Structure formats: C-alpha cells, structure tokens
mmCIF file of C-alpha atoms and ligand atoms in Angstrom:
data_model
loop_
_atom_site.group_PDB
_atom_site.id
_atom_site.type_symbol
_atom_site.label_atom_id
_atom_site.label_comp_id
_atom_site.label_asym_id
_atom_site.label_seq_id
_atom_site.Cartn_x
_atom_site.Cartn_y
_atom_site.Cartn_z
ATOM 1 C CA UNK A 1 -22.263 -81.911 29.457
ATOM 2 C CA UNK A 2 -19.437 -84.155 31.074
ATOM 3 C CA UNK A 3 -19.785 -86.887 33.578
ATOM 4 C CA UNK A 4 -16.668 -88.511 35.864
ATOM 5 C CA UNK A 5 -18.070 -92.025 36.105
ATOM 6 C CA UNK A 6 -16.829 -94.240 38.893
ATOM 7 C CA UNK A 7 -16.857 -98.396 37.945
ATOM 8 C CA UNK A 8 -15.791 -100.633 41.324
ATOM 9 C CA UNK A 9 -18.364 -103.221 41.265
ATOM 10 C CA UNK A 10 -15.689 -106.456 41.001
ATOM 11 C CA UNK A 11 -12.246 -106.413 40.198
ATOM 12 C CA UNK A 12 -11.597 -103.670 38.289
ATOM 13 C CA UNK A 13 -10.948 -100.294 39.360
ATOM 14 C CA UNK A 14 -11.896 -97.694 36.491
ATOM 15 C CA UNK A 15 -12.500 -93.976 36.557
ATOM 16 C CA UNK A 16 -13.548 -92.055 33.348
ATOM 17 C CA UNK A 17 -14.681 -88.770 31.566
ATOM 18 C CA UNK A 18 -17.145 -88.561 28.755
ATOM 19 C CA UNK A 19 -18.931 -85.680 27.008
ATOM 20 C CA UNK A 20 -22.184 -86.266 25.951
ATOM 21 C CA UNK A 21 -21.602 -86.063 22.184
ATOM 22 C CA UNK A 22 -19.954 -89.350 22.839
ATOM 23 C CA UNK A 23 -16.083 -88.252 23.217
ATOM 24 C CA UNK A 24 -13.838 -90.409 25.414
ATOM 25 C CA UNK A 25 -12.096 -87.894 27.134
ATOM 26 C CA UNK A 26 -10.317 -90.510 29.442
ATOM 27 C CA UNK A 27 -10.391 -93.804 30.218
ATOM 28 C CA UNK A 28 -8.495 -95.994 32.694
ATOM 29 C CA UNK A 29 -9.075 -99.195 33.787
ATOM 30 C CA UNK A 30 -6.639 -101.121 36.666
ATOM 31 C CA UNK A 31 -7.635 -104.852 36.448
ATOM 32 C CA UNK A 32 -6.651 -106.480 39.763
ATOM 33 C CA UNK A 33 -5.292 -109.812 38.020
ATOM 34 C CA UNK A 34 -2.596 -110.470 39.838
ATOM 35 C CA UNK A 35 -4.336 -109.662 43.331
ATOM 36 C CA UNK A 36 -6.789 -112.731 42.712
ATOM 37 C CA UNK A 37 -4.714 -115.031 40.381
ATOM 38 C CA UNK A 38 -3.594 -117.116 43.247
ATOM 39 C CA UNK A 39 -7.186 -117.653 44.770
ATOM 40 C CA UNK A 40 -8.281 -118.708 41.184
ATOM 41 C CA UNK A 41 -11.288 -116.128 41.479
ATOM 42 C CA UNK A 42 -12.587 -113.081 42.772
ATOM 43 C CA UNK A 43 -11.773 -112.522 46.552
ATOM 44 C CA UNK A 44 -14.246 -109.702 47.701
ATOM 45 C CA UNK A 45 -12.332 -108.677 50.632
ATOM 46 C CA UNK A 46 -9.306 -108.538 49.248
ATOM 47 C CA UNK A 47 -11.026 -106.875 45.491
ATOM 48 C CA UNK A 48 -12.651 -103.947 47.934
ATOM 49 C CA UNK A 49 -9.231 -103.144 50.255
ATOM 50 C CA UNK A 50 -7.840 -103.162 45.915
ATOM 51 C CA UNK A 51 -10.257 -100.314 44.652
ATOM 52 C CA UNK A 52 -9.536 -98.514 47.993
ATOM 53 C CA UNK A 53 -6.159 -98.143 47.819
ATOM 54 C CA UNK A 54 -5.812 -97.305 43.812
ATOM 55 C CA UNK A 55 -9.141 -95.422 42.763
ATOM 56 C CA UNK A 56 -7.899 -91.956 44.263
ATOM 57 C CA UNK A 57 -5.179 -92.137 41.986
ATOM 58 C CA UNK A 58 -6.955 -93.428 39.309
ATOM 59 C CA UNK A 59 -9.852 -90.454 39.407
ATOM 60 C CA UNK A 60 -7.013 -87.826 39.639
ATOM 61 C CA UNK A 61 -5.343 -89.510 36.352
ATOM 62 C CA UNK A 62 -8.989 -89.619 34.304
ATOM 63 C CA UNK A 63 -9.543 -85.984 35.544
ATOM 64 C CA UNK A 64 -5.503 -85.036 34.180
ATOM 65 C CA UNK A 65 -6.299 -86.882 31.090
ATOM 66 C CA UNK A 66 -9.244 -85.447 30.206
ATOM 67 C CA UNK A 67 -7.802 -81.602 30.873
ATOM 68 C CA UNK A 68 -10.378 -80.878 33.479
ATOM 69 C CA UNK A 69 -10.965 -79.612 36.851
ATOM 70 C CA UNK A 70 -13.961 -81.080 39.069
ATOM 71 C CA UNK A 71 -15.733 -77.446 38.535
ATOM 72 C CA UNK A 72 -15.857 -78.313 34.590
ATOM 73 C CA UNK A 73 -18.322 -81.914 35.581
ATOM 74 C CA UNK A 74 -21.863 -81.843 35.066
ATOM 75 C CA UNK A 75 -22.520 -84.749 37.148
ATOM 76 C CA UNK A 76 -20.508 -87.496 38.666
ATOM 77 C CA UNK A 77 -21.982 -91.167 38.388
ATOM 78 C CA UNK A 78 -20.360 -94.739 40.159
ATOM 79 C CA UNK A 79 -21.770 -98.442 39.790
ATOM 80 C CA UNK A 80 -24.357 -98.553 42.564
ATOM 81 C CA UNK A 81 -25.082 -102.202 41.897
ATOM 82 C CA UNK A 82 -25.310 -105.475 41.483
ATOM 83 C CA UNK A 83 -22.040 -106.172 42.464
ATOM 84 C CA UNK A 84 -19.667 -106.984 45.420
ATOM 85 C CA UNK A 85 -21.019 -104.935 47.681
ATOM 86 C CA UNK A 86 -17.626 -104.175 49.562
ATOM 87 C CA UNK A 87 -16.261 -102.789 46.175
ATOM 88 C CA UNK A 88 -19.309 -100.921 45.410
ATOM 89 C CA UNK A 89 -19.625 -99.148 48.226
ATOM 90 C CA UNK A 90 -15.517 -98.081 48.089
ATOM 91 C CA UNK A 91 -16.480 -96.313 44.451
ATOM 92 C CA UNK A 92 -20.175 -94.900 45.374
ATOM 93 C CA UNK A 93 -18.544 -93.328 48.453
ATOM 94 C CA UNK A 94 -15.705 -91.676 46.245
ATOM 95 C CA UNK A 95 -18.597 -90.564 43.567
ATOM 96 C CA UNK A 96 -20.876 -88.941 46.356
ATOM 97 C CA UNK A 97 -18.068 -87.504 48.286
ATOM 98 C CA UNK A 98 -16.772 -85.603 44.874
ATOM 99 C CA UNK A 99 -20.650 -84.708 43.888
ATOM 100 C CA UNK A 100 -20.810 -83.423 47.572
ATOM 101 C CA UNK A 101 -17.802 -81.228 47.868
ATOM 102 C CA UNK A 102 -18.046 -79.655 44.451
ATOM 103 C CA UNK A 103 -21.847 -79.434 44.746
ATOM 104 C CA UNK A 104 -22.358 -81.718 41.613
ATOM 105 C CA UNK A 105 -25.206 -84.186 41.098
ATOM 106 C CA UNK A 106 -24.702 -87.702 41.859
ATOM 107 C CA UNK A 107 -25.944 -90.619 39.747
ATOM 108 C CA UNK A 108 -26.944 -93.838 41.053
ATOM 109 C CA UNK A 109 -25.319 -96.346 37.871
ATOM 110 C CA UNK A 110 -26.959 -100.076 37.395
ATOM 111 C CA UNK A 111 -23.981 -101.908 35.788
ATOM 112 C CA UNK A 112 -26.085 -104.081 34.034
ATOM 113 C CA UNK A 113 -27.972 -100.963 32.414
ATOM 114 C CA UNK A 114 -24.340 -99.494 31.565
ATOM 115 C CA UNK A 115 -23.619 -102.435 29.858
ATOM 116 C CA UNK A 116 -26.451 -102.212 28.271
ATOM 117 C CA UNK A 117 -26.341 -98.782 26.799
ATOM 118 C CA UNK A 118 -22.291 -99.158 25.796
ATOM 119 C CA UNK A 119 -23.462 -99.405 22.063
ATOM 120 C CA UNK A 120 -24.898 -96.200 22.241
ATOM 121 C CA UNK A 121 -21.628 -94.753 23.406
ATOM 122 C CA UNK A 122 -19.828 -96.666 20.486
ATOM 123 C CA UNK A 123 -22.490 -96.243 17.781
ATOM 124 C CA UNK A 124 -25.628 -94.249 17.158
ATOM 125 C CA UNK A 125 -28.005 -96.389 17.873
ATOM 126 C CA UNK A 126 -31.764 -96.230 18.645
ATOM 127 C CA UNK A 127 -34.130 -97.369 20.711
ATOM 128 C CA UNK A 128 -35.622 -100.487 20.745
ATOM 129 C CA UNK A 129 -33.142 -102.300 20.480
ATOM 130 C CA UNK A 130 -32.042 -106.572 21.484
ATOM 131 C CA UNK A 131 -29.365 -107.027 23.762
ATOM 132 C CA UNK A 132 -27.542 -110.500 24.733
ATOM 133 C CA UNK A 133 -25.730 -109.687 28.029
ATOM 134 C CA UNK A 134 -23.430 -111.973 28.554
ATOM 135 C CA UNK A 135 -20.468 -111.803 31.298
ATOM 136 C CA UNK A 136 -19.069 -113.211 34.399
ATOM 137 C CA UNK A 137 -22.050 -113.029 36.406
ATOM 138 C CA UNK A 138 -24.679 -112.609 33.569
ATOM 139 C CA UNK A 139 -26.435 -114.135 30.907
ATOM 140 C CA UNK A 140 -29.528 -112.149 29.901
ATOM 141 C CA UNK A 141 -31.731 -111.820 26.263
ATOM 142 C CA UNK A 142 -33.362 -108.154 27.041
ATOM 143 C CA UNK A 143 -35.102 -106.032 25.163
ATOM 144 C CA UNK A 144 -33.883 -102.002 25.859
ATOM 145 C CA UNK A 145 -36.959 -99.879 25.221
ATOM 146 C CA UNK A 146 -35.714 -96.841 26.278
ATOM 147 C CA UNK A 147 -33.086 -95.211 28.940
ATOM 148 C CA UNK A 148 -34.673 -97.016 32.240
ATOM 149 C CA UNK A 149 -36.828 -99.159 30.311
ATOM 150 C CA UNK A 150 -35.699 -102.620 29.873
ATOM 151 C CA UNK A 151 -37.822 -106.274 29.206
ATOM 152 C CA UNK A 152 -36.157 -109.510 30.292
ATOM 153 C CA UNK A 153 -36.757 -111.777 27.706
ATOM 154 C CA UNK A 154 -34.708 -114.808 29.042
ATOM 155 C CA UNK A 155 -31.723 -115.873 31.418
ATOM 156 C CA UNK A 156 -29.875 -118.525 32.915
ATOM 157 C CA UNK A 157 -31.530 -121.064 34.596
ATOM 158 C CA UNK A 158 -27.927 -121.528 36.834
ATOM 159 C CA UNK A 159 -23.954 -120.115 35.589
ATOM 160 C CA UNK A 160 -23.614 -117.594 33.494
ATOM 161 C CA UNK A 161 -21.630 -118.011 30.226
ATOM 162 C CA UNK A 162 -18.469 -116.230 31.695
ATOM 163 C CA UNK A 163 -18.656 -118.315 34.602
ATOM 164 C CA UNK A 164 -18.975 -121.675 32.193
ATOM 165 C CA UNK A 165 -16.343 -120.703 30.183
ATOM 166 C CA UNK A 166 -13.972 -119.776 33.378
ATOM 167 C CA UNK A 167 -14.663 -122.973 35.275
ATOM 168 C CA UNK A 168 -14.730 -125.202 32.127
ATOM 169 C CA UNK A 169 -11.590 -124.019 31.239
ATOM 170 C CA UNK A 170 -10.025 -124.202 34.880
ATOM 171 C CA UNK A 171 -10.924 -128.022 34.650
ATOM 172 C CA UNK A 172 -8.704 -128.326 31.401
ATOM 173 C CA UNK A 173 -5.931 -126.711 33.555
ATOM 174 C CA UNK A 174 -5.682 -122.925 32.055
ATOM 175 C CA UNK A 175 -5.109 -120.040 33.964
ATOM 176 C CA UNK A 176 -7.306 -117.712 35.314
ATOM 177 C CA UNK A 177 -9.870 -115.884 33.973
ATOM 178 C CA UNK A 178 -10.388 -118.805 32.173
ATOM 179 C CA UNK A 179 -12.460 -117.241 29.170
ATOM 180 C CA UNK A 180 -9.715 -115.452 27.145
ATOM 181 C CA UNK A 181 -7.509 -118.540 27.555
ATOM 182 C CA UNK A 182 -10.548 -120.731 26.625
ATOM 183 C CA UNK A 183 -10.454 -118.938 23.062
ATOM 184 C CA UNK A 184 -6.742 -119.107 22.645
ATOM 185 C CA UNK A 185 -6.655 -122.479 23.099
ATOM 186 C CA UNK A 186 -9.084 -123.431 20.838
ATOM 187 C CA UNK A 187 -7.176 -122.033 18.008
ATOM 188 C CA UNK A 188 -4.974 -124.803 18.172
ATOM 189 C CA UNK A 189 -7.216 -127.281 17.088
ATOM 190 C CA UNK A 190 -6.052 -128.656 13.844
ATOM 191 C CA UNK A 191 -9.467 -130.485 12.572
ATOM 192 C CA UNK A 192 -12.696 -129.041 13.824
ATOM 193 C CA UNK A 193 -14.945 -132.191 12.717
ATOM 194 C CA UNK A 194 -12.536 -134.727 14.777
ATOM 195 C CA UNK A 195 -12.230 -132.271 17.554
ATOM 196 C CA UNK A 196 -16.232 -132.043 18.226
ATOM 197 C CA UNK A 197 -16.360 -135.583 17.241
ATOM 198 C CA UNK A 198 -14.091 -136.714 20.028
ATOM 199 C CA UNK A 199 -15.447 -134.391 22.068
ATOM 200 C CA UNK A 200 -18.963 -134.577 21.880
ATOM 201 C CA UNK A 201 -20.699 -131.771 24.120
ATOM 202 C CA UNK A 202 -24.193 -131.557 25.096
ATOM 203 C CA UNK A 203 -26.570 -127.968 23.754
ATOM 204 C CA UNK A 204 -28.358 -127.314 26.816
ATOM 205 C CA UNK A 205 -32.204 -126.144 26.177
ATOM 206 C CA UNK A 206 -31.253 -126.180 22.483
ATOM 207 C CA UNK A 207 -34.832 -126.061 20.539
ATOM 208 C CA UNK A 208 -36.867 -124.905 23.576
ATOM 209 C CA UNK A 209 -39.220 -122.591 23.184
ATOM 210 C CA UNK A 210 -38.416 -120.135 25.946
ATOM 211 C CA UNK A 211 -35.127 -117.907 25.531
ATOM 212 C CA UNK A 212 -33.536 -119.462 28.755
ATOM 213 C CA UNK A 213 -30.303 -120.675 28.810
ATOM 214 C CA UNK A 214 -28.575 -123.254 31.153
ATOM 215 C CA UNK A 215 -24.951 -123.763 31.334
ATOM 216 C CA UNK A 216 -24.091 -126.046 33.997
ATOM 217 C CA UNK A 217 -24.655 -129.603 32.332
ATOM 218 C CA UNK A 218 -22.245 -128.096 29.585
ATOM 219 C CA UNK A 219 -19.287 -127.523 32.295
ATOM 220 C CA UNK A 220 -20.202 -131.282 33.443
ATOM 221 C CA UNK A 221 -20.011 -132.809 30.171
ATOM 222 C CA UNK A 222 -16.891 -130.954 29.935
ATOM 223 C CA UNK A 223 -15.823 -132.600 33.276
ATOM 224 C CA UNK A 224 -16.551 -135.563 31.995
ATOM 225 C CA UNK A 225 -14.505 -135.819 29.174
ATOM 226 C CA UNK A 226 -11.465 -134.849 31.431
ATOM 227 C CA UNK A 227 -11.912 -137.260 33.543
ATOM 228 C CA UNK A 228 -11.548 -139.740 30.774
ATOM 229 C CA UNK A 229 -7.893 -138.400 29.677
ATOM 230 C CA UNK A 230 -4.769 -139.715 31.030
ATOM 231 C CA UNK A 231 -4.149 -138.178 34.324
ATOM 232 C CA UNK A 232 -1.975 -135.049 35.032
ATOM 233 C CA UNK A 233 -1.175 -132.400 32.646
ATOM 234 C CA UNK A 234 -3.701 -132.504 29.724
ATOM 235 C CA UNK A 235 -1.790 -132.691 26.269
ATOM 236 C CA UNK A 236 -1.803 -129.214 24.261
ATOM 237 C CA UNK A 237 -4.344 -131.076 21.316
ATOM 238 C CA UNK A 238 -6.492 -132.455 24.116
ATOM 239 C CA UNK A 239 -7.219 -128.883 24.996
ATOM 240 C CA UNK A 240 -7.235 -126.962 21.610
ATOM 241 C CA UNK A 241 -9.742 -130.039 20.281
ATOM 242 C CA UNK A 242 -11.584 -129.561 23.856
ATOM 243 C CA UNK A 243 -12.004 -125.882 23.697
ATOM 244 C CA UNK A 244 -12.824 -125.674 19.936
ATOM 245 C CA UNK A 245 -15.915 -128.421 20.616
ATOM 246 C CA UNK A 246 -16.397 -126.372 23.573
ATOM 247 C CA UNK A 247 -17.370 -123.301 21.636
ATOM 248 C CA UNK A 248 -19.272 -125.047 18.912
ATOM 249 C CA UNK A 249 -21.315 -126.242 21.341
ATOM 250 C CA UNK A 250 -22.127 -122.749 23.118
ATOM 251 C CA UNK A 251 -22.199 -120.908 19.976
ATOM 252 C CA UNK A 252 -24.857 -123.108 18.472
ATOM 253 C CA UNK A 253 -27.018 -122.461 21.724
ATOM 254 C CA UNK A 254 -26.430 -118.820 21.212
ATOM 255 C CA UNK A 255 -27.315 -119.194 17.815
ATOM 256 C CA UNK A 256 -30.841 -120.952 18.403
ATOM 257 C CA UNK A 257 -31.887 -119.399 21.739
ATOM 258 C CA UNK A 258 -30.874 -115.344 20.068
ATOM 259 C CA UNK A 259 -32.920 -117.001 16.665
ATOM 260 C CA UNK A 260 -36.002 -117.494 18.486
ATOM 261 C CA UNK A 261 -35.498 -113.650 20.082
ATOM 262 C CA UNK A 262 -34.826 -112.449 16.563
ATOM 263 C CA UNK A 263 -38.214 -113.030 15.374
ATOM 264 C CA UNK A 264 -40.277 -112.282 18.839
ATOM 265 C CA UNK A 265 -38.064 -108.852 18.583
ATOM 266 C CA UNK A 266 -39.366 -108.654 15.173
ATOM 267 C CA UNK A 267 -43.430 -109.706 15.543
ATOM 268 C CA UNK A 268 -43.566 -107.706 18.881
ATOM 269 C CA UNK A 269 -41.613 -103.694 17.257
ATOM 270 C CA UNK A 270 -41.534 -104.194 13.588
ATOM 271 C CA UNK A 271 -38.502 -102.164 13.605
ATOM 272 C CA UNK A 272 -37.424 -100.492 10.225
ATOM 273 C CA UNK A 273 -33.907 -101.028 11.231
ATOM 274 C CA UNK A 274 -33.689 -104.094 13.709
ATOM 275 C CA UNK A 275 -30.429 -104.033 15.699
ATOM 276 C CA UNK A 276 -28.716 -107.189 17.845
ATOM 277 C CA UNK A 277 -26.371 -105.825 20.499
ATOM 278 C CA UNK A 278 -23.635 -107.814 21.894
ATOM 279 C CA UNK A 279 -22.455 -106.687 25.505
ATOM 280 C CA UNK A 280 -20.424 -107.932 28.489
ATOM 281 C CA UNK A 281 -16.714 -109.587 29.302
ATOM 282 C CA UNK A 282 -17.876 -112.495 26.939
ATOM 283 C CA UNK A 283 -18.590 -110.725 23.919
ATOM 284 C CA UNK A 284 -14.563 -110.102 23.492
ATOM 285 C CA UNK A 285 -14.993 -114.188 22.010
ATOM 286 C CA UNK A 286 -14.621 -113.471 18.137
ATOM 287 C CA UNK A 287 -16.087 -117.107 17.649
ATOM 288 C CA UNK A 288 -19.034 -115.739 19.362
ATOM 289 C CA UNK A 289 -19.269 -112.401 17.546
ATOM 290 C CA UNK A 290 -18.584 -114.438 13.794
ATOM 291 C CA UNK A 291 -21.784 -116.541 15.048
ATOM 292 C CA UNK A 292 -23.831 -114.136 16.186
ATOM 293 C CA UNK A 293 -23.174 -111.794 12.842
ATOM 294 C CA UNK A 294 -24.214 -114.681 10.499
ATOM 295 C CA UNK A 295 -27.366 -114.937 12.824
ATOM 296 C CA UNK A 296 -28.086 -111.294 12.832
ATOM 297 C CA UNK A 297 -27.325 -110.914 8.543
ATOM 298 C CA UNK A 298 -29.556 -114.213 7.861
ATOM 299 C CA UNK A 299 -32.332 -112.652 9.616
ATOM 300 C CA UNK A 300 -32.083 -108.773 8.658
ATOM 301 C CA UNK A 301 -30.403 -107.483 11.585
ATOM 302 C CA UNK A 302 -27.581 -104.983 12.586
ATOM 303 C CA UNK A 303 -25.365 -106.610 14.604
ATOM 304 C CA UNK A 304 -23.474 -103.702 16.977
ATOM 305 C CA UNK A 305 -21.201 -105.106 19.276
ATOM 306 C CA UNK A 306 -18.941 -102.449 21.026
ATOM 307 C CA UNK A 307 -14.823 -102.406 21.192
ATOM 308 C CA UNK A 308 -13.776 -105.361 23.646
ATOM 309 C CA UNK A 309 -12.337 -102.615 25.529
ATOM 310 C CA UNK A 310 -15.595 -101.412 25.927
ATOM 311 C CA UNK A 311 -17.116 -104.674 26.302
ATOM 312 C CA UNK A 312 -15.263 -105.950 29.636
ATOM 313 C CA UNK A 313 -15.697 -103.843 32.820
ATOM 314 C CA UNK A 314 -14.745 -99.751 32.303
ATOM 315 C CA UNK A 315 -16.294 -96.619 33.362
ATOM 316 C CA UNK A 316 -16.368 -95.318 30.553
ATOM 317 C CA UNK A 317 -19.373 -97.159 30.323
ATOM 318 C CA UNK A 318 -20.650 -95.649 33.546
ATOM 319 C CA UNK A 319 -20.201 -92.104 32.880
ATOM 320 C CA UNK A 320 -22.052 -92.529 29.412
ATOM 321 C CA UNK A 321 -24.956 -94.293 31.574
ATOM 322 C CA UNK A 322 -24.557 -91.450 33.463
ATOM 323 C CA UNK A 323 -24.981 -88.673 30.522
ATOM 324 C CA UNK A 324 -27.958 -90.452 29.607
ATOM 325 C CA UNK A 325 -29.652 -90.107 33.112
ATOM 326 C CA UNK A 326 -28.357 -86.758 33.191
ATOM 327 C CA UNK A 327 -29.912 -85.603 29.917
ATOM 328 C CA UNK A 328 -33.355 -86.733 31.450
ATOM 329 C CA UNK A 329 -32.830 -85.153 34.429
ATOM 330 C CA UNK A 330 -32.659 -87.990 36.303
ATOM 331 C CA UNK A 331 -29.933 -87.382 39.519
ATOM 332 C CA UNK A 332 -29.625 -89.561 43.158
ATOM 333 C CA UNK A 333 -29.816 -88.344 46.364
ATOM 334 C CA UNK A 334 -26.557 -88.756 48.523
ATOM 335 C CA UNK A 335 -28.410 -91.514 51.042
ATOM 336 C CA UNK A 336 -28.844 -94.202 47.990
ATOM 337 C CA UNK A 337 -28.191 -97.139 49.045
ATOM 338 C CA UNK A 338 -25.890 -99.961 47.452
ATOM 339 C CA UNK A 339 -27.563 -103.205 45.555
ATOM 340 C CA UNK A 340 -25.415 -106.132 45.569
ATOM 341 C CA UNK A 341 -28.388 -107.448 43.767
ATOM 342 C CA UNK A 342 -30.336 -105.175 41.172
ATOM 343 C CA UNK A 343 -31.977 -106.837 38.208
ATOM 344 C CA UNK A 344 -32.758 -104.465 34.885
ATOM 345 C CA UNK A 345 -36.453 -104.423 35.326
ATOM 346 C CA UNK A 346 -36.501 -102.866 38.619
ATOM 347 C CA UNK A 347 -34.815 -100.115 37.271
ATOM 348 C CA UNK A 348 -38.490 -97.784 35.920
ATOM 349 C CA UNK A 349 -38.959 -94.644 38.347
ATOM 350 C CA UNK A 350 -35.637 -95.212 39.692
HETATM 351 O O1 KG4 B 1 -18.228 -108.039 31.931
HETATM 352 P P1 KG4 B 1 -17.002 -108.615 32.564
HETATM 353 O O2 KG4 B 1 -15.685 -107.936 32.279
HETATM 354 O O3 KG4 B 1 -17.147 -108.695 34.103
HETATM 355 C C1 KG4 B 1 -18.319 -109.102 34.720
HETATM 356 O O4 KG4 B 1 -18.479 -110.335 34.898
HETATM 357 O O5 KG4 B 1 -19.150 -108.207 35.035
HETATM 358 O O6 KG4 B 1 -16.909 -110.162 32.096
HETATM 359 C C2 KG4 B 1 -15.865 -111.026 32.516
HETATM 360 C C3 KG4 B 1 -16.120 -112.407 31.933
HETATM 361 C C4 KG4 B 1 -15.181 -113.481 32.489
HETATM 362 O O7 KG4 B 1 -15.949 -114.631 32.796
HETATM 363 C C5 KG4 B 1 -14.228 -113.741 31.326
HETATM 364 O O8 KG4 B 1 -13.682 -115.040 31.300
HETATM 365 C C6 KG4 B 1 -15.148 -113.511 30.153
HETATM 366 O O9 KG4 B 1 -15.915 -112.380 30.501
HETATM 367 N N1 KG4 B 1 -14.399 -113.286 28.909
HETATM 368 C C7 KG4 B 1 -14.397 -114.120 27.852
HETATM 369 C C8 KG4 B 1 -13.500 -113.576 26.902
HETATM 370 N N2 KG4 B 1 -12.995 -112.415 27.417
HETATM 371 C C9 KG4 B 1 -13.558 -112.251 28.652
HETATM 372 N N3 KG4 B 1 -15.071 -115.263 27.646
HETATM 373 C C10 KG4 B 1 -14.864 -115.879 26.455
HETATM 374 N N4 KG4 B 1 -14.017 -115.436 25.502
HETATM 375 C C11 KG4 B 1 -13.331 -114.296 25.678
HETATM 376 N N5 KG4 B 1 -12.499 -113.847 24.733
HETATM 377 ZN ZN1 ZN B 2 -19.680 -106.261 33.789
#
C-alpha cells in the first residue's frame, strides 16, 4: 500500500510518499520563511496564494522521488483541518482532484491526529499510548487509544507553548519563529543558578491537580523583566540568562503537569510497556526532550519522540495518517468539507 499525502494547513507546503511498512519514499517540505518574516507571523492570505503557487511542483518532485506514477497510489490523503482554512483548502483541492482523475480514494487527514500517530511512523509503537502535543497552535496531554480514538486529558487554558515561546522571544528582540532562536540563545548563558535567579519566572498551574496548562502569565512575566532592562537592544547575556530561566521555568511545568498524566495513564491502562510520546514544532527543544526523558525513566516509561524533521510540519506525517485510515478501510467522499477548527475527540465515526 502507498499513500501521496498532501500537508498545507499553515506555512509549509509538503507533499510525500509512504508505504505502509513504514518506508519514506519521499519527503519534501518548502517552509515559507521568508514569505512571512517581514510580517513577524503567519499571513494567511499571503501563506494560501504560497502553497498555490509551489505545491504542483512539489507533488510532481515527491512522486519523481519516490519512482512512482499516480497509477502505483493506493490512496491519496491532504490535511483537512484545523488549520488556515485558505491553505487547507489549496492542498485538499490538489488531493481530491488527483484521487478524482486517477480514480483513487481520498482521505480526509486531522493534522492534529497526524501528529499524533508520527511515532508510529518512526517507531513501532502500540496502542495506548500518552501523547504531549505541543506546537504553534497546540498544547494538548491526550491519550491515543486507537487509530480515531483519542481522550483529551488536558490543554491550554490560553497560548500554546509554540506561541509562548515565539512571542516571548520576539519581546527579547529575536527573529522570527521565535522558538528555535529561543533555544539557541539560551545556550549562552554562562551560570544557570544566577540566570534564573535574576530572572525569576512564574510556573503557571504548577501543582494543580488538573493537566491544564496556561502560558500567558509566563510571556508577561517575561515582559516584565524586559521592561526593566536598559532600553534598546537587549545585551547578548541579558538574553542567553533570559531564555535559559525561560526554559527552566516551562520545563518544570512540563515536568509536573506530564507527572500527574504519568500515573492517571498508569492507574487508568496498566500498560506492560507504558510509552510517553513527544509530538509537534516544539518537541525539536532538546531541553524539553532531556526533561521529559528523566520524567518518563523515573517513572517507568518509554519516552518516543520522533526525528525533529518529523516533529515540525511534513506530510510525511499525513500520508502515514493516511495508511492507517486506509488499512481500516476508512476513505472520504470528494464533498468533505474543510475544518479550520477540528479538535481530536470529534474525530470517532469520522
Ligand atoms: O508543529 P509546528 O511545526 O507547526 C504548527 O504550529 O502546527 O510547530 C511550530 C512551533 C513554532 O511555535 C516554533 O517556534 C516551535 O514550534 N518550535 C520550537 C523549536 N522548534 C520549533 N520551540 C522551541 N524550541 C525549538 N527548538
Ligand atoms: Zn503541526
């Protein structure tokens, strides 16, 4: 079985081929960077016109890549939703007119549940399994149960970690997408202890009993402390000691909010081989992923956290999502609709 899978759902315009026992056959990814740099985010208009005029190209190199024709696809699956809807629709369109002409199936991809499902791509994992999902627009604790099957166990009460970590580190004056930078910068901080003692940060919901997160106070506090440095250009050791406290303070949320989901995950499956999954643009931070593997070893789990190229938006992602469906026999009909909005746990009996 091999899927084309079609991934236009922000700003990066990817077309890929899988096989279902888990070969890459292709993989290309176009990040619009330079389109949006200049607008210091996203621009939907100008992401969707982006995907229209490069994702012809871009299917015709994944399909010379991988060696095939369209008559060699089993099925041909695009990001349906949530996303920007104007770039969403530009790479459904593509999907159902190549499913159409070459009398293929068409699958209907949730980018969240793509996300979620990466690890099995990367590693042979089984289900249940616990996922943090965290990314631009996301910040989830779910449990998967099974392909279509997914329990939200907690999420952000208002940004998502991406989005902290982007707008925090706009306000220390590095470029955009702020994240990557963030981490960078923060290895330039010469004495952790001083740093986060300088730079005290709040932990938002730390020691709550719910597995919600909230982010903004953090990217106030942040503010804050900005505010109180000499104006104009921060100095480089302002912003190394910033962005180190920075992600002390985050990872220690992740670290007690993902604790508390440890043992629910544990009580609620008694799993004979519990698994953590790391997923989304954010779990590229290595901070994050050194945090989150003490976590998972202290409290017997795996932790599998897929290649960052795998991590940040690709369709490779989306064909595999699309395998899965396939295997099932789950396919879309042509008039689907679009979901710029399409939480996990509507997606049973889709
Ligand atoms: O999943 P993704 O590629 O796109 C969506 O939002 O769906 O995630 C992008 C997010 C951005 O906020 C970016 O700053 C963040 O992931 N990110 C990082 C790192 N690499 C990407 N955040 C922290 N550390 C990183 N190394
Ligand atoms: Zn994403």
């Amino acid at each position: 079985m091999i899927v084309l899978g079609i991934e236009t759902s922000c700003d990066e315009t990817a077309a890929a081929v899988i096989r279902d026992d888990r070969t890459i056959m292709s993989n290309l990814v176009l990040s619009q960077l330079e389109e949006h740099r200049a607008f210091g985010g996203v621009v939907p208009e100008v992401a969707a016109r982006a995907h229209l005029d490069h994702l012809d190209t871009l299917i015709k190199g994944a399909m010379d890549d991988a060696g095939i024709g369209f008559a060699d696809l089993s099925g041909v699956a695009a990001t349906c939703g949530p996303g920007l809807i104007g770039g969403v629709m530009v790479g459904m369109m593509a999907a159902k007119a190549i499913a159409a002409a070459c009398h293929l199936p068409f699958i209907a991809i949730n980018h969240l549940e793509a996300h979620a499902l990466t690890p099995r791509l990367t590693d042979d994992l089984e289900f249940p399994y616990l996922l943090l999902l965290v990314s631009g627009g996301h910040t989830q604790i779910l449990v998967a149960e099974a392909v279509g099957v997914y329990r939200h166990w907690g999420g952000t009460m208002d940004d998502a970690l991406g989005e902290c970590f982007d707008k925090s580190a706009k306000l220390m004056g590095l470029p955009y997408p702020g994240g990557p930078h963030l981490e960078q910068a923060a290895h330039g901080c010469l004495n952790p202890a001083a740093a986060c003692a300088r730079f005290p940060l709040p932990r938002p919901l730390k020691g709550r009993p719910e597995l919600d997160f909230s982010f903004s106070g953090l990217k106030t506090a942040v503010r804050a402390h900005v505010d109180k440095l000499p104006p104009g250009d921060l100095r480089r050791e302002d912003v190394a000691d910033l962005s180190y406290s920075f992600q002390d303070a985050i990872c220690d949320v992740l670290q007690d909010r993902l604790g508390r989901a440890l043992i629910k995950f544990k009580a609620t499956y008694q799993p004979t081989q519990p698994s953590l999954v790391l997923a989304g643009g954010v779990a590229a931070n290595l901070r994050i992923r050194a945090a989150l593997t003490t976590l998972a070893q202290d409290n017997g789990f795996r932790l599998v956290a897929p290649p960052v190229k795998l991590c940040s938006d690709n369709a490779a992602m989306i064909a595999w999502a699309g395998i899965e469906h396939l295997r099932l026999g789950h396919t879309h009909a042509l008039n689907v609709a679009a979901r710029p909005r399409w939480p996990l746990v509507e997606m049973e009996g889709f």
